[in-house]
Coordinates of N, CA and C in Angstrom, one line a residue:
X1 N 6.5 32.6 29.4 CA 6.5 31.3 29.0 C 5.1 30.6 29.3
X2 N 4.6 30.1 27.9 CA 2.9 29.7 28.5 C 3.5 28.5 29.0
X3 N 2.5 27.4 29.6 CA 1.8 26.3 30.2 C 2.3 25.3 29.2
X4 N 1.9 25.4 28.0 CA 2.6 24.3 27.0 C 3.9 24.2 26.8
X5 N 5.2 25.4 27.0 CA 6.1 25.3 26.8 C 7.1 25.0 27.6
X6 N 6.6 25.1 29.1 CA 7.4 24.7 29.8 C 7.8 23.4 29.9
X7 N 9.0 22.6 30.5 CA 9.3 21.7 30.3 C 8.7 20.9 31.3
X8 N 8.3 19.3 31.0 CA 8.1 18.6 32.0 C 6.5 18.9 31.8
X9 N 5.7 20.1 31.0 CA 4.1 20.1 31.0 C 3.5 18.8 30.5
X10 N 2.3 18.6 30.7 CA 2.3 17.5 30.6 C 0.7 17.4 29.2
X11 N 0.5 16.5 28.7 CA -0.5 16.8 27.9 C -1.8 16.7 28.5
X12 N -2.7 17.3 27.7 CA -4.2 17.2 28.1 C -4.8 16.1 28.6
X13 N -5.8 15.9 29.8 CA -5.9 15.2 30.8 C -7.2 14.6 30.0
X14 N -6.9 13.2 29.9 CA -8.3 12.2 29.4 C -9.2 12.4 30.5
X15 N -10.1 11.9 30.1 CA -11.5 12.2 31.6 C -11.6 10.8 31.6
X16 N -11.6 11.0 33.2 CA -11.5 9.6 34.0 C -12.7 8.2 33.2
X17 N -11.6 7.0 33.2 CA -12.4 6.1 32.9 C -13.7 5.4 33.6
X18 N -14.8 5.4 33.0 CA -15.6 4.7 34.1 C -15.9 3.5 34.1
X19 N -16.5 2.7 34.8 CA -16.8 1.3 35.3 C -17.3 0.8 33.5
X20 N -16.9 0.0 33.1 CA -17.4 -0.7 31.5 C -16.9 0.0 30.4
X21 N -16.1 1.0 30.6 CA -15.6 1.6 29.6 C -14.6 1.6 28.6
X22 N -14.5 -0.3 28.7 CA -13.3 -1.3 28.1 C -13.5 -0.4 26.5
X23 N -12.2 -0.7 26.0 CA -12.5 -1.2 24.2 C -13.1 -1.9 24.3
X24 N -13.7 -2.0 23.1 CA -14.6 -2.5 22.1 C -13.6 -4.1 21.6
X25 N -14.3 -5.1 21.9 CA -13.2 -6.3 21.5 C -13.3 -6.3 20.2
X26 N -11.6 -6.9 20.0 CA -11.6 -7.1 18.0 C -12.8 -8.3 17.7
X27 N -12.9 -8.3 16.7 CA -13.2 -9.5 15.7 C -12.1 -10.4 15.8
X28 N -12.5 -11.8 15.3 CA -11.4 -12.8 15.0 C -10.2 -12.3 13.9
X29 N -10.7 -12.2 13.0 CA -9.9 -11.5 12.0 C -9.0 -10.5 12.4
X30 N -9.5 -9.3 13.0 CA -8.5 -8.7 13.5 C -7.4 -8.9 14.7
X31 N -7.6 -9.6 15.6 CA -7.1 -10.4 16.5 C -5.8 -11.1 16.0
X32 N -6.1 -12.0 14.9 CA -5.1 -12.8 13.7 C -4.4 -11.5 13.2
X33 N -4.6 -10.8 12.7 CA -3.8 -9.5 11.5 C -2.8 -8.8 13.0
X34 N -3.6 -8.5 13.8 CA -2.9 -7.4 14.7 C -2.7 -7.8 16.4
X35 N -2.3 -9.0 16.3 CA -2.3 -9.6 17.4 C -2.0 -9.1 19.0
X36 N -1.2 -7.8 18.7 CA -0.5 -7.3 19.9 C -0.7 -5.8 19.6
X37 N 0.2 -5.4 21.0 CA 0.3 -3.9 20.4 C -0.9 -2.9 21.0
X38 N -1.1 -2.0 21.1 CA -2.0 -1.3 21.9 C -2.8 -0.1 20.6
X39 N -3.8 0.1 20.9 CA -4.3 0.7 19.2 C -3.6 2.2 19.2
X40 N -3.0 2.3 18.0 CA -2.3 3.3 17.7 C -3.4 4.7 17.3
X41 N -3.3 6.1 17.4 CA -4.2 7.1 17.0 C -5.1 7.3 15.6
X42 N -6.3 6.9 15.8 CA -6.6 7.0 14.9 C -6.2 7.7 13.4
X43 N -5.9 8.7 13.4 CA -5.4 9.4 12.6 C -4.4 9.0 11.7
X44 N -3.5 7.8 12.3 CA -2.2 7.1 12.1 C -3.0 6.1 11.1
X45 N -3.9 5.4 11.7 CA -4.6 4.2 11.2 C -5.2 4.3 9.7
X46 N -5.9 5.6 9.8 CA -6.9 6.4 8.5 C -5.6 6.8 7.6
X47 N -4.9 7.1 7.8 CA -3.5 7.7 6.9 C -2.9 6.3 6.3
X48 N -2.8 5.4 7.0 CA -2.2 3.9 6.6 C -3.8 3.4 5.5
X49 N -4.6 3.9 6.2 CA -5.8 3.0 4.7 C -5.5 4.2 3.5
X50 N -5.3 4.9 4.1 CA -5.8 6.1 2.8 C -3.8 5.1 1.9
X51 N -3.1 5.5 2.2 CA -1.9 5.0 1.7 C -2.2 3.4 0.8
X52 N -2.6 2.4 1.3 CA -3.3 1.1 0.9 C -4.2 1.7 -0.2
X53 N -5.0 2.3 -0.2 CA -5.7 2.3 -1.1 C -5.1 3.6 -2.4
X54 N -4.2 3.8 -2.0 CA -3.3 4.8 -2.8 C -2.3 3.8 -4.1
X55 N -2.0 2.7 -3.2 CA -1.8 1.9 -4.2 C -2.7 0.7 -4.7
X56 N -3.4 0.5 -4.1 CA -4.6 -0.5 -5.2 C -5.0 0.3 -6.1
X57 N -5.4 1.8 -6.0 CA -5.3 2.5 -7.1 C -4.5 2.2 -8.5
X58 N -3.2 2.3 -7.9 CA -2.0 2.2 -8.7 C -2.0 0.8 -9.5
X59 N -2.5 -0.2 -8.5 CA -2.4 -1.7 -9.2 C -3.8 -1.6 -10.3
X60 N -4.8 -0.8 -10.1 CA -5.9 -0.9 -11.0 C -5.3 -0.5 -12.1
X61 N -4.9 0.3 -12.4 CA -4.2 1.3 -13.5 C -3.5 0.4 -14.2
X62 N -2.6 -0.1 -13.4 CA -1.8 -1.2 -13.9 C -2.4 -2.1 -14.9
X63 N -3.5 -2.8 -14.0 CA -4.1 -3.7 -14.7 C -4.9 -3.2 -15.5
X64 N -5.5 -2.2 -15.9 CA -6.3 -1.5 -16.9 C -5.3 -1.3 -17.8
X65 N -4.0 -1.0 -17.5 CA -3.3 -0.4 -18.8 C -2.8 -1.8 -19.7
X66 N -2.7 -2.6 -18.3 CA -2.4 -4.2 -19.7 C -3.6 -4.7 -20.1
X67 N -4.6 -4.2 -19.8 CA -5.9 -5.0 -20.4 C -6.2 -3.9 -21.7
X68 N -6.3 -3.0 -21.8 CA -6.0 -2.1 -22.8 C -4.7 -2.1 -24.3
X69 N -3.6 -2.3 -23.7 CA -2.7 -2.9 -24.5 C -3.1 -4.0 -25.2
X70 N -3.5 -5.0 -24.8 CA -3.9 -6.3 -25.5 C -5.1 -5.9 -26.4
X71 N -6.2 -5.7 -25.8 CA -7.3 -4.9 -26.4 C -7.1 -3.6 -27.5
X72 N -6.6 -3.0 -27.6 CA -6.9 -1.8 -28.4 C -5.4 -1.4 -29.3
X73 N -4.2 -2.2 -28.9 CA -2.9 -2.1 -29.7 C -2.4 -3.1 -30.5
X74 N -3.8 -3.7 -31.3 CA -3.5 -4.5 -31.6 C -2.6 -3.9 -33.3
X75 N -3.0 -2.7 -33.7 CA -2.6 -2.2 -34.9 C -1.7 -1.8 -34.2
X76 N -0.9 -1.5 -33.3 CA 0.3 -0.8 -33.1 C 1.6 -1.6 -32.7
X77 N 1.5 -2.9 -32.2 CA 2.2 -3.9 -32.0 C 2.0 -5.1 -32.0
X78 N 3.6 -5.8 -32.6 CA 3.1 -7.6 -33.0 C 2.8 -8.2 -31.6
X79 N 1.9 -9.1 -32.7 CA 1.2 -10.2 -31.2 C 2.1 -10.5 -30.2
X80 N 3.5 -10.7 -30.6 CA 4.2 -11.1 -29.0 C 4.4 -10.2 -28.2
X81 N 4.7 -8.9 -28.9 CA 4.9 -7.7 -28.3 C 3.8 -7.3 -27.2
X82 N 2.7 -7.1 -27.9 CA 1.9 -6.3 -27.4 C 1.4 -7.5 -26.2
X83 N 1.8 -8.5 -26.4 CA 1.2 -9.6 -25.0 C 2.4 -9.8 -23.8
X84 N 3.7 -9.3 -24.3 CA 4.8 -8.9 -23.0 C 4.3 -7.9 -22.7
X85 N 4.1 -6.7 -23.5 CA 3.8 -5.3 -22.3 C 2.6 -5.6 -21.7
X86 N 1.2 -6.4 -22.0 CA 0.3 -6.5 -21.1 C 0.4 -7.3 -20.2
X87 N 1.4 -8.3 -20.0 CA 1.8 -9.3 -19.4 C 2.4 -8.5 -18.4
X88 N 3.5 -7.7 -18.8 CA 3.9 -7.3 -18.0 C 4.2 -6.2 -16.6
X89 N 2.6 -5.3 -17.3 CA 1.8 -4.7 -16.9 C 0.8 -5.1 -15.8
X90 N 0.4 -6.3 -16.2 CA -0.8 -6.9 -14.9 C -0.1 -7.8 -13.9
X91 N 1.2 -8.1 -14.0 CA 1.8 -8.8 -13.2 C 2.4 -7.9 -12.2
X92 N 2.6 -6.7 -12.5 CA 3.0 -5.8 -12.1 C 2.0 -5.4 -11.1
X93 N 0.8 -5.3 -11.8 CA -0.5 -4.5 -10.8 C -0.9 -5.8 -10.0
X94 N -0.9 -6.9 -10.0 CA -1.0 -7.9 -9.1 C 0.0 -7.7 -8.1
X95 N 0.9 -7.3 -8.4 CA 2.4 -7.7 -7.4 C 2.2 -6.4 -6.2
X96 N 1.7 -5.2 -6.8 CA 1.8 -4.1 -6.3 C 0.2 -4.4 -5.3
X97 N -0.7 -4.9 -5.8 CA -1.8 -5.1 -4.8 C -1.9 -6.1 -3.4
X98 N -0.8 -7.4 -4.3 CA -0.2 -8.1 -3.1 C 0.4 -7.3 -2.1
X99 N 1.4 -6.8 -2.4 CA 2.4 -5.7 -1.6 C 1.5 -4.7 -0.6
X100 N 0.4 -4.1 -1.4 CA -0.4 -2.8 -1.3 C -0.9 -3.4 1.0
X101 N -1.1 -4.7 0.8 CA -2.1 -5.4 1.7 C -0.7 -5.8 3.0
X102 N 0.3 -6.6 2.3 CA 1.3 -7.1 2.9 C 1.8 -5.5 3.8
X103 N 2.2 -4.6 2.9 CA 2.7 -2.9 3.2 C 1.2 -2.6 4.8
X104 N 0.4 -2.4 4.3 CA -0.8 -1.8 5.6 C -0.4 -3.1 6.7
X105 N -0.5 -4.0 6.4 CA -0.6 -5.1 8.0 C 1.1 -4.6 8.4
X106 N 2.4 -4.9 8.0 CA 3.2 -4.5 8.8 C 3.3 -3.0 9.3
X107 N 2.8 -2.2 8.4 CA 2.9 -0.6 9.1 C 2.0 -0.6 10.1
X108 N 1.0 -1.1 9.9 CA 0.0 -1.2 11.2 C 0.3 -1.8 12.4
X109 N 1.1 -2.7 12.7 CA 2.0 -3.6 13.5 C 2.7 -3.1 14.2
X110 N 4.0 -2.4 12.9 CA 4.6 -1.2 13.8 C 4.2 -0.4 14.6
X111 N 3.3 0.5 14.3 CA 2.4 1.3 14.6 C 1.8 0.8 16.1
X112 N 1.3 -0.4 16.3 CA 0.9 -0.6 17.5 C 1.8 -1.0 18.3
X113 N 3.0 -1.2 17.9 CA 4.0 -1.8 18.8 C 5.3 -1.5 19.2
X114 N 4.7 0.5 19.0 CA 5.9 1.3 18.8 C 7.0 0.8 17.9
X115 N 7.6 0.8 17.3 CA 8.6 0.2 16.1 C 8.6 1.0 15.4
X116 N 9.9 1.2 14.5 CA 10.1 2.1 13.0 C 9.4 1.4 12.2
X117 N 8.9 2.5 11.2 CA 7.9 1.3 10.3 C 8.9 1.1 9.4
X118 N 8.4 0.0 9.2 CA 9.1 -0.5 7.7 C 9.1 -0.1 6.4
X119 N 10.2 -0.6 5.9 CA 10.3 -0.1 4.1 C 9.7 -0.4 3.4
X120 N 9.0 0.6 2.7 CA 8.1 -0.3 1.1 C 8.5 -0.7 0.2
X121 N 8.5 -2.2 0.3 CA 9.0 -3.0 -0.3 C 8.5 -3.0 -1.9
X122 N 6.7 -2.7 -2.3 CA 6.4 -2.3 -3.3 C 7.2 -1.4 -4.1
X123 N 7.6 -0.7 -3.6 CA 8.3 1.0 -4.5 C 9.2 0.5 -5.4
X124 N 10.5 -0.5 -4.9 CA 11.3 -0.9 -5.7 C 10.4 -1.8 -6.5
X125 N 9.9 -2.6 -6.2 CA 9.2 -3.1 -7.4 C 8.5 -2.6 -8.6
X126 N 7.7 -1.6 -7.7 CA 7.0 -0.8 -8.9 C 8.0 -0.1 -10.3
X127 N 8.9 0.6 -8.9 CA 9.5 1.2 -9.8 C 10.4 0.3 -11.2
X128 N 10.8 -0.9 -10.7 CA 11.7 -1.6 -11.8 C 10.8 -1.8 -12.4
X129 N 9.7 -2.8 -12.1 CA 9.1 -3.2 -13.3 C 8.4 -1.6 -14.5
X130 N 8.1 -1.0 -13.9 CA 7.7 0.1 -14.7 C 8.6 0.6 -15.6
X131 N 9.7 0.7 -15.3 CA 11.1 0.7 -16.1 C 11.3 0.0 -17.2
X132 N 10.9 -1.6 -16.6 CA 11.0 -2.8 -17.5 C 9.8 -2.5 -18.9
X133 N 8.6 -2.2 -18.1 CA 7.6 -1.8 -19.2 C 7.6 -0.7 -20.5
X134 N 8.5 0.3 -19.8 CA 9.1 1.5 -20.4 C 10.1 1.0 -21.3
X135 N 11.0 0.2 -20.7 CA 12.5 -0.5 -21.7 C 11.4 -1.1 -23.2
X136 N 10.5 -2.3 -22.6 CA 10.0 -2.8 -23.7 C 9.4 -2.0 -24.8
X137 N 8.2 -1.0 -24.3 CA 7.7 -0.5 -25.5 C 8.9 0.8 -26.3
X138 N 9.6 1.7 -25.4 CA 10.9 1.9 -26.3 C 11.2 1.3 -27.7
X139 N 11.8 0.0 -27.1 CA 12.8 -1.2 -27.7 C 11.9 -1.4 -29.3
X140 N 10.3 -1.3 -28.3 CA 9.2 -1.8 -29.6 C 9.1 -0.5 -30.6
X141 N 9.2 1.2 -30.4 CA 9.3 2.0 -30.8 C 10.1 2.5 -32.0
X142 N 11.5 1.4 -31.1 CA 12.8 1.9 -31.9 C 13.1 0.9 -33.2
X143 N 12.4 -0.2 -32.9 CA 12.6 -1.7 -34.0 C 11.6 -1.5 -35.0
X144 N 10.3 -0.3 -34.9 CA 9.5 -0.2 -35.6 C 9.4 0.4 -36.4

């Protein structure tokens, strides 16, 4: 039985703190966002940005796909049509970039303040409206 496996081992020993060896103080801004809570492992932190920016992604797309619709389908569907699915496309990628920001400050929260993280509230959204976008051009497919 090695050293690691036994019970009660304990993990790898930090090297002693020395005299000045505080954190580094937040900024104002972060202070406001993350008020409490003790900094969680970096690794946790970098995974929560990379995730945020996994959906700004997503909201770009969004909004490129309704700015495109309006723009370039104009032979493919009537004016009102083609300005619901881009409507409803960029409202979508706004909602999901709102979410994208709202999603990283509470996981990050959690995260510092031991807690289960929370549910992404984005996903049901995305997912309906994307549905909704899908129902419309369908609808527009099938009337055509």
């Amino acid at each position: 039985m090695s050293a690691s496996s036994t019970p009660g081992a304990s993990q790898p020993a930090q090297p002693p703190a020395e005299a000045g060896d505080e954190p580094a103080a937040r900024g104002a801004l972060s202070r406001r966002l993350l008020p409490g809570g003790r900094e969680p492992d970096p690794r946790f932190t970098l995974a929560n940005e990379r995730t945020f920016l996994a959906w700004i992604r997503t909201s770009l797309a969004l909004l490129a796909g309704g700015i495109a619709i309006e723009a370039f389908a104009v032979g493919v569907f009537e004016a009102p049509f083609r300005k619901a699915v881009s409507v409803i496309l960029i409202v979508l990628g706004m909602l999901v970039s709102g979410g994208a920001f709202t999603r990283w400050v509470r996981v990050e929260r959690a995260m510092r303040e031991k807690r289960p993280l929370p549910l992404p509230l984005i996903a049901p959204i995305l997912g309906f409206g994307a549905a909704l976008g899908a129902l419309v051009v369908l609808v527009l497919i099938v009337l055509r």
